[in-house]
Tab-separated table of C-alpha atoms in Angstrom:
chain	number	residue	atom	x	y	z
A	1	UNK	CA	43.183	-1.764	-66.723
A	2	UNK	CA	42.217	-0.545	-70.132
A	3	UNK	CA	38.941	1.087	-70.679
A	4	UNK	CA	36.449	-1.359	-72.458
A	5	UNK	CA	36.050	-1.275	-76.108
A	6	UNK	CA	32.676	0.178	-77.108
A	7	UNK	CA	30.840	-1.831	-80.069
A	8	UNK	CA	28.899	0.357	-82.552
A	9	UNK	CA	27.532	-0.005	-85.659
A	10	UNK	CA	29.845	1.152	-88.791
A	11	UNK	CA	28.587	4.449	-89.910
A	12	UNK	CA	29.972	3.325	-93.300
A	13	UNK	CA	27.612	0.551	-93.573
A	14	UNK	CA	24.765	2.115	-92.008
A	15	UNK	CA	25.023	5.151	-94.427
A	16	UNK	CA	23.601	3.490	-97.768
A	17	UNK	CA	20.528	2.036	-96.165
A	18	UNK	CA	19.863	5.256	-94.288
A	19	UNK	CA	20.454	7.366	-97.448
A	20	UNK	CA	17.994	4.922	-99.397
A	21	UNK	CA	15.046	6.038	-97.030
A	22	UNK	CA	16.417	9.463	-96.450
A	23	UNK	CA	17.527	10.645	-99.647
A	24	UNK	CA	19.901	13.349	-100.453
A	25	UNK	CA	21.222	15.425	-97.675
A	26	UNK	CA	19.597	18.686	-99.096
A	27	UNK	CA	16.088	17.066	-99.522
A	28	UNK	CA	13.165	17.328	-97.376
A	29	UNK	CA	12.784	14.643	-94.905
A	30	UNK	CA	9.583	13.806	-96.354
A	31	UNK	CA	10.705	13.409	-100.089
A	32	UNK	CA	12.045	10.151	-100.081
A	33	UNK	CA	9.274	8.566	-98.185
A	34	UNK	CA	7.055	9.909	-100.593
A	35	UNK	CA	8.558	8.550	-103.565
A	36	UNK	CA	8.612	5.077	-101.900
A	37	UNK	CA	4.833	5.578	-101.296
A	38	UNK	CA	4.192	6.651	-104.779
A	39	UNK	CA	5.894	3.414	-106.373
A	40	UNK	CA	4.402	1.392	-104.193
A	41	UNK	CA	0.973	2.557	-104.489
A	42	UNK	CA	1.680	2.355	-108.422
A	43	UNK	CA	2.770	-1.134	-107.821
A	44	UNK	CA	-0.393	-2.133	-105.892
A	45	UNK	CA	-2.552	-0.265	-108.555
A	46	UNK	CA	-0.993	-2.151	-111.331
A	47	UNK	CA	-0.818	-5.603	-110.067
A	48	UNK	CA	-4.083	-5.717	-108.108
A	49	UNK	CA	-6.461	-8.243	-109.538
A	50	UNK	CA	-4.069	-8.696	-112.518
A	51	UNK	CA	-4.998	-12.368	-113.057
A	52	UNK	CA	-8.386	-10.984	-114.105
A	53	UNK	CA	-7.115	-10.146	-117.635
A	54	UNK	CA	-6.289	-13.913	-118.035
A	55	UNK	CA	-4.371	-14.171	-121.542
A	56	UNK	CA	-4.888	-10.377	-122.375
A	57	UNK	CA	-4.061	-9.966	-125.796
A	58	UNK	CA	-3.894	-13.639	-126.856
A	59	UNK	CA	-1.732	-12.716	-130.241
A	60	UNK	CA	1.327	-11.909	-128.001
A	61	UNK	CA	0.535	-14.623	-125.340
A	62	UNK	CA	0.846	-17.184	-128.012
A	63	UNK	CA	4.159	-15.831	-128.845
A	64	UNK	CA	5.312	-15.828	-125.114
A	65	UNK	CA	4.284	-19.410	-125.225
A	66	UNK	CA	6.537	-20.248	-127.963
A	67	UNK	CA	9.332	-18.110	-126.847
A	68	UNK	CA	9.232	-20.033	-123.399
A	69	UNK	CA	9.536	-23.534	-125.278
A	70	UNK	CA	11.887	-22.259	-128.283
A	71	UNK	CA	14.869	-20.142	-128.389
A	72	UNK	CA	14.657	-19.564	-131.763
A	73	UNK	CA	10.941	-18.364	-131.294
A	74	UNK	CA	12.171	-16.189	-128.671
A	75	UNK	CA	14.774	-14.578	-130.939
A	76	UNK	CA	12.613	-14.027	-133.676
A	77	UNK	CA	9.252	-13.343	-132.166
A	78	UNK	CA	7.317	-16.181	-133.588
A	79	UNK	CA	3.628	-16.678	-133.052
A	80	UNK	CA	4.565	-20.547	-132.779
A	81	UNK	CA	7.041	-22.887	-131.475
A	82	UNK	CA	7.177	-24.345	-134.834
A	83	UNK	CA	8.461	-21.017	-136.214
A	84	UNK	CA	6.145	-20.942	-139.122
A	85	UNK	CA	5.412	-17.053	-138.764
A	86	UNK	CA	6.282	-14.215	-136.486
A	87	UNK	CA	4.318	-11.495	-134.720
A	88	UNK	CA	3.562	-8.023	-136.783
A	89	UNK	CA	6.118	-6.271	-134.508
A	90	UNK	CA	9.868	-6.660	-133.583
A	91	UNK	CA	10.303	-9.076	-130.632
A	92	UNK	CA	11.819	-6.819	-127.791
A	93	UNK	CA	8.742	-6.381	-126.207
A	94	UNK	CA	8.164	-10.085	-125.795
A	95	UNK	CA	11.369	-10.821	-124.343
A	96	UNK	CA	10.697	-9.779	-120.707
A	97	UNK	CA	7.513	-11.867	-120.725
A	98	UNK	CA	9.249	-14.866	-122.563
A	99	UNK	CA	11.948	-14.728	-119.799
A	100	UNK	CA	9.366	-14.566	-117.155
A	101	UNK	CA	7.343	-17.413	-118.472
A	102	UNK	CA	10.519	-19.452	-118.709
A	103	UNK	CA	11.112	-19.112	-115.079
A	104	UNK	CA	7.438	-19.113	-113.443
A	105	UNK	CA	5.873	-21.314	-116.402
A	106	UNK	CA	3.236	-19.796	-118.895
A	107	UNK	CA	0.424	-18.075	-117.228
A	108	UNK	CA	-1.477	-14.861	-117.055
A	109	UNK	CA	0.694	-13.659	-114.044
A	110	UNK	CA	4.410	-14.225	-115.613
A	111	UNK	CA	2.942	-12.453	-118.790
A	112	UNK	CA	1.404	-9.225	-117.132
A	113	UNK	CA	3.652	-8.846	-114.050
A	114	UNK	CA	6.621	-7.624	-116.113
A	115	UNK	CA	4.188	-5.184	-117.833
A	116	UNK	CA	3.283	-3.773	-114.476
A	117	UNK	CA	7.035	-3.545	-113.153
A	118	UNK	CA	7.553	-1.424	-116.359
A	119	UNK	CA	4.934	0.933	-115.355
A	120	UNK	CA	6.269	1.210	-111.768
A	121	UNK	CA	9.844	2.002	-113.609
A	122	UNK	CA	8.388	4.532	-115.837
A	123	UNK	CA	6.768	6.363	-113.089
A	124	UNK	CA	10.142	6.480	-111.098
A	125	UNK	CA	12.017	7.581	-114.218
A	126	UNK	CA	9.528	10.416	-114.905
A	127	UNK	CA	9.900	11.375	-111.107
A	128	UNK	CA	13.637	11.728	-111.420
A	129	UNK	CA	13.703	13.509	-114.664
A	130	UNK	CA	11.112	16.199	-113.439
A	131	UNK	CA	13.011	16.401	-110.056
A	132	UNK	CA	16.481	16.946	-111.699
A	133	UNK	CA	14.948	19.863	-113.923
A	134	UNK	CA	13.083	21.631	-111.120
A	135	UNK	CA	16.011	21.391	-108.624
A	136	UNK	CA	17.179	25.034	-109.328
A	137	UNK	CA	13.897	26.287	-107.640
A	138	UNK	CA	15.011	24.433	-104.570
A	139	UNK	CA	14.828	20.822	-103.099
A	140	UNK	CA	11.145	21.186	-101.786
A	141	UNK	CA	9.826	22.628	-105.065
A	142	UNK	CA	11.470	19.900	-107.041
A	143	UNK	CA	10.051	16.971	-104.898
A	144	UNK	CA	6.589	18.617	-105.163
A	145	UNK	CA	6.612	18.840	-108.958
A	146	UNK	CA	8.135	15.466	-109.388
A	147	UNK	CA	5.539	13.783	-107.063
A	148	UNK	CA	2.674	15.524	-109.267
A	149	UNK	CA	4.150	14.490	-112.311
A	150	UNK	CA	4.790	10.684	-111.282
A	151	UNK	CA	1.119	10.644	-109.494
A	152	UNK	CA	-0.549	12.116	-112.818
A	153	UNK	CA	1.174	9.457	-115.005
A	154	UNK	CA	0.408	6.622	-112.395
A	155	UNK	CA	-3.527	7.479	-112.708
A	156	UNK	CA	-3.744	8.211	-116.182
A	157	UNK	CA	-6.262	5.690	-117.250
A	158	UNK	CA	-4.822	4.572	-120.472
A	159	UNK	CA	-1.628	4.063	-118.363
A	160	UNK	CA	-3.192	1.767	-115.750
A	161	UNK	CA	-4.909	-0.010	-118.598
A	162	UNK	CA	-1.734	-0.579	-120.778
A	163	UNK	CA	0.843	-1.421	-117.815
A	164	UNK	CA	-1.571	-4.340	-116.815
A	165	UNK	CA	-1.795	-5.327	-120.532
A	166	UNK	CA	0.829	-7.482	-122.732
A	167	UNK	CA	1.007	-5.068	-125.836
A	168	UNK	CA	4.392	-3.544	-126.723
A	169	UNK	CA	3.371	-0.131	-125.890
A	170	UNK	CA	4.630	-0.628	-122.087
A	171	UNK	CA	8.361	-1.323	-123.023
A	172	UNK	CA	8.007	1.487	-125.657
A	173	UNK	CA	6.948	4.309	-123.103
A	174	UNK	CA	9.443	2.909	-120.685
A	175	UNK	CA	12.383	3.305	-123.145
A	176	UNK	CA	11.191	6.639	-124.428
A	177	UNK	CA	11.093	7.954	-120.934
A	178	UNK	CA	14.311	6.820	-120.120
A	179	UNK	CA	15.531	8.397	-123.295
A	180	UNK	CA	14.138	11.793	-122.290
A	181	UNK	CA	15.757	11.364	-118.712
A	182	UNK	CA	19.280	10.736	-120.559
A	183	UNK	CA	18.699	13.555	-122.877
A	184	UNK	CA	18.137	16.016	-120.343
A	185	UNK	CA	21.320	14.846	-118.406
A	186	UNK	CA	23.247	15.090	-121.742
A	187	UNK	CA	21.857	18.403	-122.118
A	188	UNK	CA	23.073	19.938	-118.574
A	189	UNK	CA	26.727	19.323	-119.251
A	190	UNK	CA	26.848	18.554	-123.067
A	191	UNK	CA	27.838	14.913	-121.992
A	192	UNK	CA	28.357	12.678	-125.021
A	193	UNK	CA	27.788	9.608	-123.021
A	194	UNK	CA	24.389	10.470	-121.896
A	195	UNK	CA	23.617	11.422	-125.395
A	196	UNK	CA	24.581	8.255	-126.493
A	197	UNK	CA	22.470	6.512	-124.015
A	198	UNK	CA	19.335	8.651	-124.942
A	199	UNK	CA	19.768	7.634	-128.494
A	200	UNK	CA	20.233	3.976	-127.444
A	201	UNK	CA	17.177	4.096	-125.561
A	202	UNK	CA	15.208	5.262	-128.485
A	203	UNK	CA	16.924	2.680	-130.974
A	204	UNK	CA	15.947	-0.151	-128.380
A	205	UNK	CA	12.264	1.370	-128.334
A	206	UNK	CA	12.179	0.871	-131.953
A	207	UNK	CA	12.801	-2.792	-131.537
A	208	UNK	CA	9.617	-2.596	-129.515
A	209	UNK	CA	7.213	-1.008	-131.766
A	210	UNK	CA	9.141	0.257	-134.813
A	211	UNK	CA	8.815	3.746	-136.041
A	212	UNK	CA	6.867	5.133	-133.422
A	213	UNK	CA	9.611	5.241	-131.399
A	214	UNK	CA	11.137	7.941	-133.607
A	215	UNK	CA	8.519	10.365	-132.874
A	216	UNK	CA	10.584	11.747	-130.020
A	217	UNK	CA	13.599	12.642	-132.315
A	218	UNK	CA	12.615	15.995	-133.466
A	219	UNK	CA	12.476	17.225	-130.081
A	220	UNK	CA	15.281	15.331	-128.550
A	221	UNK	CA	17.580	16.148	-131.374
A	222	UNK	CA	16.635	20.117	-131.515
A	223	UNK	CA	16.865	20.472	-127.947
A	224	UNK	CA	20.358	19.262	-127.826
A	225	UNK	CA	21.371	21.167	-131.019
A	226	UNK	CA	20.143	24.167	-129.740
A	227	UNK	CA	20.778	24.358	-125.920
A	228	UNK	CA	23.644	22.101	-125.097
A	229	UNK	CA	26.379	24.288	-123.501
A	230	UNK	CA	29.057	23.489	-125.803
A	231	UNK	CA	30.320	24.916	-129.310
A	232	UNK	CA	28.338	24.160	-132.247
A	233	UNK	CA	31.015	22.088	-133.683
A	234	UNK	CA	31.039	19.708	-130.846
A	235	UNK	CA	27.256	19.556	-130.845
A	236	UNK	CA	27.452	18.377	-134.208
A	237	UNK	CA	29.979	15.724	-133.513
A	238	UNK	CA	27.961	14.451	-130.602
A	239	UNK	CA	24.688	14.200	-132.484
A	240	UNK	CA	26.465	12.240	-135.190
A	241	UNK	CA	28.001	9.805	-132.498
A	242	UNK	CA	24.226	9.618	-131.087
A	243	UNK	CA	23.012	9.050	-134.538
A	244	UNK	CA	25.530	6.017	-134.941
A	245	UNK	CA	24.250	4.593	-131.568
A	246	UNK	CA	20.520	5.107	-132.656
A	247	UNK	CA	21.319	3.114	-135.982
A	248	UNK	CA	23.180	0.249	-134.040
A	249	UNK	CA	20.644	0.008	-131.212
A	250	UNK	CA	17.713	-0.263	-133.623
A	251	UNK	CA	19.322	-2.005	-136.451
A	252	UNK	CA	21.444	-4.982	-135.057
A	253	UNK	CA	18.147	-7.154	-134.805
A	254	UNK	CA	17.129	-6.195	-138.131
A	255	UNK	CA	20.522	-6.888	-139.899
A	256	UNK	CA	20.731	-10.184	-138.390
A	257	UNK	CA	17.218	-11.270	-139.619
A	258	UNK	CA	18.004	-9.829	-143.006
A	259	UNK	CA	21.177	-11.821	-143.221
A	260	UNK	CA	19.457	-15.230	-142.361
A	261	UNK	CA	18.126	-16.963	-145.327
A	262	UNK	CA	14.370	-17.105	-145.750
A	263	UNK	CA	14.171	-20.809	-145.339
A	264	UNK	CA	16.211	-20.913	-142.153
A	265	UNK	CA	13.747	-18.436	-140.183
A	266	UNK	CA	10.050	-17.945	-139.699
A	267	UNK	CA	7.941	-15.607	-142.309
A	268	UNK	CA	8.098	-12.027	-141.287
A	269	UNK	CA	4.411	-11.456	-139.919
A	270	UNK	CA	2.832	-8.365	-141.210
A	271	UNK	CA	4.757	-7.902	-144.505
A	272	UNK	CA	3.990	-8.991	-148.065
A	273	UNK	CA	7.302	-10.241	-149.295
A	274	UNK	CA	8.799	-11.775	-145.972
A	275	UNK	CA	10.821	-8.564	-144.999
A	276	UNK	CA	11.470	-6.836	-141.651
A	277	UNK	CA	12.299	-3.658	-143.387
A	278	UNK	CA	8.886	-3.761	-145.343
A	279	UNK	CA	7.137	-4.445	-142.168
A	280	UNK	CA	8.847	-1.468	-140.477
A	281	UNK	CA	8.605	1.027	-143.302
A	282	UNK	CA	5.451	0.057	-144.622
A	283	UNK	CA	2.682	-1.576	-142.600
A	284	UNK	CA	4.165	-0.143	-139.256
A	285	UNK	CA	5.479	2.891	-140.875
A	286	UNK	CA	4.132	5.087	-143.639
A	287	UNK	CA	1.090	2.876	-144.231
A	288	UNK	CA	-0.090	4.055	-140.661
A	289	UNK	CA	0.087	7.520	-141.828
A	290	UNK	CA	-1.393	7.509	-145.261
A	291	UNK	CA	-3.838	4.443	-144.883
A	292	UNK	CA	-2.311	2.757	-147.526
A	293	UNK	CA	-1.410	-0.462	-145.898
A	294	UNK	CA	-1.388	-3.528	-148.006
A	295	UNK	CA	-3.046	-6.368	-145.823
A	296	UNK	CA	-4.334	-3.732	-143.395
A	297	UNK	CA	-7.627	-2.396	-142.217
A	298	UNK	CA	-7.294	1.260	-143.265
A	299	UNK	CA	-8.646	3.876	-141.026
A	300	UNK	CA	-11.861	2.298	-139.901
A	301	UNK	CA	-13.058	4.944	-137.309
A	302	UNK	CA	-12.631	7.441	-139.980
A	303	UNK	CA	-12.213	10.236	-137.305
A	304	UNK	CA	-9.038	11.298	-138.298
A	305	UNK	CA	-8.276	15.167	-137.210
A	306	UNK	CA	-7.406	17.398	-134.474
A	307	UNK	CA	-10.215	16.780	-132.210
A	308	UNK	CA	-9.530	12.707	-132.211
A	309	UNK	CA	-7.913	13.255	-128.707
A	310	UNK	CA	-10.913	14.641	-127.406
A	311	UNK	CA	-13.357	12.466	-128.589
A	312	UNK	CA	-15.742	10.193	-126.673
A	313	UNK	CA	-13.296	6.985	-127.122
A	314	UNK	CA	-10.215	8.978	-125.899
A	315	UNK	CA	-11.180	11.721	-123.827
A	316	UNK	CA	-11.478	9.922	-120.656
A	317	UNK	CA	-8.480	7.754	-121.354
A	318	UNK	CA	-5.597	10.306	-122.063
A	319	UNK	CA	-7.173	13.980	-122.520
A	320	UNK	CA	-8.316	14.749	-119.054
A	321	UNK	CA	-4.805	16.612	-118.372
A	322	UNK	CA	-4.250	17.562	-122.147
A	323	UNK	CA	-5.600	21.165	-122.075
A	324	UNK	CA	-3.930	21.654	-118.532
A	325	UNK	CA	-0.487	20.480	-120.076
A	326	UNK	CA	-0.655	22.613	-123.188
A	327	UNK	CA	-1.307	25.736	-121.199
A	328	UNK	CA	1.064	24.851	-118.460
A	329	UNK	CA	3.775	24.640	-121.447
A	330	UNK	CA	2.975	28.009	-122.984
A	331	UNK	CA	2.828	29.678	-119.501
A	332	UNK	CA	5.850	27.869	-118.149
A	333	UNK	CA	7.880	28.799	-121.278
A	334	UNK	CA	6.758	32.684	-120.698
A	335	UNK	CA	7.847	32.367	-117.012
A	336	UNK	CA	11.098	31.111	-117.939
A	337	UNK	CA	11.631	33.249	-120.650
A	338	UNK	CA	11.020	36.320	-119.007
A	339	UNK	CA	13.471	35.223	-116.335
A	340	UNK	CA	11.081	35.586	-113.407
A	341	UNK	CA	11.305	32.387	-112.065
A	342	UNK	CA	12.649	31.991	-108.297
A	343	UNK	CA	16.191	31.095	-108.374
A	344	UNK	CA	17.063	29.058	-105.295
A	345	UNK	CA	19.594	26.586	-106.535
A	346	UNK	CA	20.210	23.644	-104.492
A	347	UNK	CA	23.995	23.066	-103.518
A	348	UNK	CA	24.233	19.820	-105.706
A	349	UNK	CA	22.011	21.136	-108.432
A	350	UNK	CA	22.816	20.253	-112.025
A	351	UNK	CA	25.047	22.637	-113.888
A	352	UNK	CA	23.272	25.343	-116.168
A	353	UNK	CA	21.159	28.195	-115.293
A	354	UNK	CA	17.724	27.739	-113.923
A	355	UNK	CA	16.257	29.345	-117.282
A	356	UNK	CA	18.063	26.850	-119.388
A	357	UNK	CA	17.265	23.770	-117.329
A	358	UNK	CA	13.381	24.631	-117.216
A	359	UNK	CA	13.451	25.504	-120.823
A	360	UNK	CA	15.072	22.393	-121.852
A	361	UNK	CA	12.692	20.032	-119.876
A	362	UNK	CA	9.692	21.964	-121.278
A	363	UNK	CA	10.824	21.668	-124.771
A	364	UNK	CA	11.771	18.072	-124.558
A	365	UNK	CA	8.446	17.003	-123.021
A	366	UNK	CA	6.383	19.649	-125.089
A	367	UNK	CA	8.099	18.651	-128.466
A	368	UNK	CA	7.408	15.024	-127.714
A	369	UNK	CA	3.714	15.694	-126.705
A	370	UNK	CA	3.029	17.931	-129.937
A	371	UNK	CA	4.674	15.772	-132.513
A	372	UNK	CA	3.097	12.627	-131.219
A	373	UNK	CA	-0.513	14.376	-130.652
A	374	UNK	CA	-0.161	15.707	-134.169
A	375	UNK	CA	0.521	12.252	-135.763
A	376	UNK	CA	-2.094	10.539	-133.710
A	377	UNK	CA	-4.624	12.790	-134.479
A	378	UNK	CA	-3.965	13.026	-138.187
A	379	UNK	CA	-2.870	9.462	-139.203
A	380	UNK	CA	-5.127	7.988	-141.821
A	381	UNK	CA	-4.085	4.371	-141.226
A	382	UNK	CA	-4.908	1.802	-138.201
A	383	UNK	CA	-5.000	3.522	-135.264
A	384	UNK	CA	-6.087	2.065	-131.766
A	385	UNK	CA	-6.865	3.999	-128.529
A	386	UNK	CA	-4.217	2.419	-126.698
A	387	UNK	CA	-1.456	4.031	-128.511
A	388	UNK	CA	-2.020	7.146	-126.605
A	389	UNK	CA	-0.383	5.811	-123.550
A	390	UNK	CA	2.740	7.415	-125.429
A	391	UNK	CA	1.368	10.795	-124.742
A	392	UNK	CA	0.820	9.981	-120.906
A	393	UNK	CA	4.466	10.824	-119.768
A	394	UNK	CA	4.814	14.214	-121.738
A	395	UNK	CA	1.361	15.175	-120.378
A	396	UNK	CA	2.274	14.337	-116.632
A	397	UNK	CA	5.822	15.856	-116.981
A	398	UNK	CA	4.364	19.049	-118.274
A	399	UNK	CA	1.770	19.156	-115.291
A	400	UNK	CA	4.499	18.967	-113.066
A	401	UNK	CA	7.040	21.251	-114.439
A	402	UNK	CA	4.618	23.681	-115.502
A	403	UNK	CA	2.545	23.807	-112.303
A	404	UNK	CA	5.680	24.195	-110.322
A	405	UNK	CA	7.157	26.939	-112.184
A	406	UNK	CA	4.014	28.765	-111.969
A	407	UNK	CA	3.548	28.288	-108.182
A	408	UNK	CA	7.254	29.577	-107.675
A	409	UNK	CA	5.876	32.771	-109.461
A	410	UNK	CA	2.407	32.727	-107.610
A	411	UNK	CA	2.779	36.332	-106.076
A	412	UNK	CA	2.741	37.567	-109.864
A	413	UNK	CA	-0.770	37.838	-111.296
A	414	UNK	CA	-0.240	36.462	-114.632
A	415	UNK	CA	1.153	33.172	-112.953
A	416	UNK	CA	-1.948	33.193	-110.667
A	417	UNK	CA	-3.964	33.824	-113.269
A	418	UNK	CA	-2.717	30.833	-115.303
A	419	UNK	CA	-2.949	28.515	-112.593
A	420	UNK	CA	-6.448	29.522	-111.659
A	421	UNK	CA	-7.240	29.081	-115.482
A	422	UNK	CA	-5.728	25.429	-115.354
A	423	UNK	CA	-7.665	24.364	-112.379
A	424	UNK	CA	-11.023	25.910	-113.734
A	425	UNK	CA	-10.355	24.365	-117.244
A	426	UNK	CA	-9.444	21.117	-115.983
A	427	UNK	CA	-12.277	20.903	-113.567
A	428	UNK	CA	-14.783	21.503	-116.146
A	429	UNK	CA	-13.092	19.359	-118.908
A	430	UNK	CA	-13.331	16.571	-116.241
A	431	UNK	CA	-17.023	17.102	-115.603
A	432	UNK	CA	-17.397	17.181	-119.359
A	433	UNK	CA	-15.664	13.718	-119.893
């Protein structure tokens, strides 16, 4: 008699589900559950009581209502279903809300839930980016630093506000964070594909909020040009390919609108001559910097200057970790440059030395922070406090990166002193706020 055949679950079928909960084989057992808990808590934080905002920004909610009833209004971002005039932005940020409204009806939840989900996705992308940059320090340190960065982003007050609102900033920040993740992956192995992805993300961010998206380009381009592990000629060719991807992803909608006769489309809101290029370069571009905005309000607050981020309005919204991020940026670069960071490379870690991986991440997020902060502080045109959500990802990333790099060097007096200074300064500054 033949022995009975045993019945068991197929390992190949069980493995994907197990891996989704367990994570990579080299990760700490708590890393993936902690990430799931972070994303779930962020989702609850951003969705809880979401209906209290009602129509949120009625200007954009009206455009969502129009886009839910007219595909023409959907494409152009019209303020009304009759397609008389568009909103004063390119329409990409409206499209997720338009689609949700078509599926679930026009209500506050269908308009705002997509924004909240963008917030959860942004936290997840930031976690993945910081973790990848810290993996040369070991899987435990990488997971801790990434969780710190993700939690800092999720609980930043302006992020908790704007990921529960229907302004274009939620999609802008999501796409820029995705671009930073792709850029750092491109830098690791000199990957043309990931570099093109990064450029495309920034181009699409332009279609969410126009020229503000391009504030990250100096950091992205310089980091790849200087630090990608490939000959200079190839780096220049790759950056040229990325520039093409940027122009195509940012310009396809603009080109279509420019080609449509003015009588066959709505008027471009915010422009003086029915031109989307004028809108992008003038009212939503150079005019925001100089204050010379035809039809705009100018700098009504009259508070432009280097201390703008630390004022009463913005300090408690975005600046609670800003001093810490700046100190950790400088201290982290010092530690990496000195070559004194503990090197416990993971078996499946990215290519390149730990020093290069850490420095590239610090330069990307630090460059994003410094350029954007300088523009927001000094711009003379229309400025709203909620713009500062664009500072939340780099501040959170630098907190996780710099804090982990210094913690790995905690037996050195200089690193310990920097960590103590950051904690004391942040506690004092939070008390002041």
